[in-house]
Coordinates of C-alpha atoms in Angstrom, one line a residue:
M1 CA 158.3 141.6 -20.4
E2 CA 155.6 139.0 -20.0
N3 CA 156.6 138.5 -16.4
D4 CA 156.1 142.2 -15.8
K5 CA 152.6 142.1 -17.2
E6 CA 151.7 139.2 -15.0
K7 CA 153.1 140.9 -11.9
L8 CA 151.3 144.1 -12.8
N9 CA 147.9 142.1 -13.1
T10 CA 148.5 140.3 -9.8
L11 CA 149.2 143.7 -8.1
L12 CA 146.1 145.2 -9.5
L13 CA 144.1 142.2 -8.2
K14 CA 145.6 142.7 -4.7
I15 CA 144.7 146.3 -4.7
E16 CA 141.0 145.5 -5.6
N17 CA 140.8 142.9 -2.9
L18 CA 142.3 145.2 -0.3
S19 CA 139.8 147.9 -1.3
L20 CA 136.9 145.5 -0.8
R21 CA 138.3 144.4 2.5
Q22 CA 138.6 148.1 3.5
Q23 CA 135.0 148.7 2.6
N24 CA 133.9 145.8 4.8
F25 CA 135.9 147.1 7.8
E26 CA 134.5 150.5 7.3
A27 CA 130.9 149.1 7.4
E28 CA 131.7 147.2 10.6
I29 CA 133.3 150.3 12.2
N30 CA 130.3 152.4 11.3
S31 CA 127.9 149.8 12.8
L32 CA 129.9 149.6 16.0
K33 CA 129.8 153.4 16.2
Q34 CA 126.0 153.5 15.9
E35 CA 125.7 150.8 18.6
I36 CA 127.9 152.9 20.9
I37 CA 125.9 156.0 20.2
A38 CA 122.7 154.1 20.8
L39 CA 123.9 152.8 24.1
K40 CA 125.2 156.2 25.3
G41 CA 122.2 158.2 24.1
G42 CA 119.4 155.8 24.3
N43 CA 118.6 156.1 20.5
P44 CA 117.2 152.9 18.9
I45 CA 119.7 150.9 16.9
V46 CA 119.3 151.1 13.1
N47 CA 120.4 147.8 11.5
E48 CA 122.3 148.2 8.3
P49 CA 122.6 145.3 5.8
I50 CA 125.8 143.4 6.4
V51 CA 128.1 143.6 3.4
K52 CA 129.6 140.2 2.5
E53 CA 132.9 139.9 0.5
V54 CA 132.2 138.9 -3.1
E55 CA 135.1 137.6 -5.3
L56 CA 135.4 139.5 -8.5
P57 CA 136.4 137.9 -11.7
P58 CA 139.9 138.6 -12.9
A59 CA 139.9 142.2 -14.1
Q60 CA 141.1 143.3 -17.4
V61 CA 144.1 145.7 -17.4
P62 CA 142.8 149.1 -18.1
P63 CA 144.6 150.9 -20.9
F64 CA 145.9 153.7 -18.7
A65 CA 147.8 151.0 -16.6
T66 CA 150.3 150.2 -19.3
V67 CA 153.6 152.0 -18.7
F68 CA 155.7 153.2 -21.5
P69 CA 159.3 154.2 -21.1
P70 CA 160.2 157.8 -22.0
K71 CA 161.4 158.1 -25.6
N72 CA 163.5 161.3 -25.4
T73 CA 165.7 160.9 -22.5
P74 CA 168.8 163.1 -22.3
P75 CA 172.2 161.3 -22.1
T76 CA 173.6 160.9 -18.7
F77 CA 177.0 162.7 -18.2
N78 CA 179.3 161.5 -15.5
A79 CA 182.3 163.7 -15.1
P80 CA 185.4 162.0 -14.0
P81 CA 186.3 162.9 -10.3
I82 CA 188.9 165.6 -10.0
K83 CA 191.7 164.8 -7.7
P84 CA 193.1 167.7 -5.8
S85 CA 196.8 168.4 -6.5
Q86 CA 199.2 167.6 -3.7
P87 CA 201.1 170.6 -2.4
S88 CA 204.8 170.7 -3.2
F89 CA 206.9 171.7 -0.1
A90 CA 210.1 171.3 -2.1
D91 CA 209.4 174.7 -3.8
K92 CA 209.3 176.5 -0.4
F93 CA 212.7 175.1 0.8
N94 CA 215.4 176.0 -1.7
R95 CA 218.9 177.5 -1.1
A96 CA 217.8 181.1 -1.7
N97 CA 215.0 180.9 1.0
M98 CA 217.1 179.0 3.5
G99 CA 219.0 182.0 4.9
K100 CA 219.4 182.4 8.6
S101 CA 216.4 184.0 10.4
D102 CA 216.7 186.7 12.9
F103 CA 216.1 184.1 15.7
E104 CA 219.0 182.0 14.5
K105 CA 221.3 185.1 14.3
F106 CA 220.3 186.0 17.9
I107 CA 221.2 182.5 19.2
G108 CA 224.4 182.3 17.4

């Protein structure tokens, strides 16, 4: 259980770090777009402040991040597999049914 909490905390930290990196990339992309627009249209380049990555202190786990298992779960029911019955051909071939057919009578 403790291992799960540690893993949850590390995953939350990774998400925060990736979010910050995404914001940095977005700022770089926007500045490049502005430079391209300025070069195409002749507009002056507006310099934006460069955002530097800042390490955040370890975050506390928010109360909504804890996951509780459901309390009232219905029981699982697994029905045993039903095997199809094998057809019995012995019932079809008995002495009463084994009389000569018209074809056999014709041949002889």
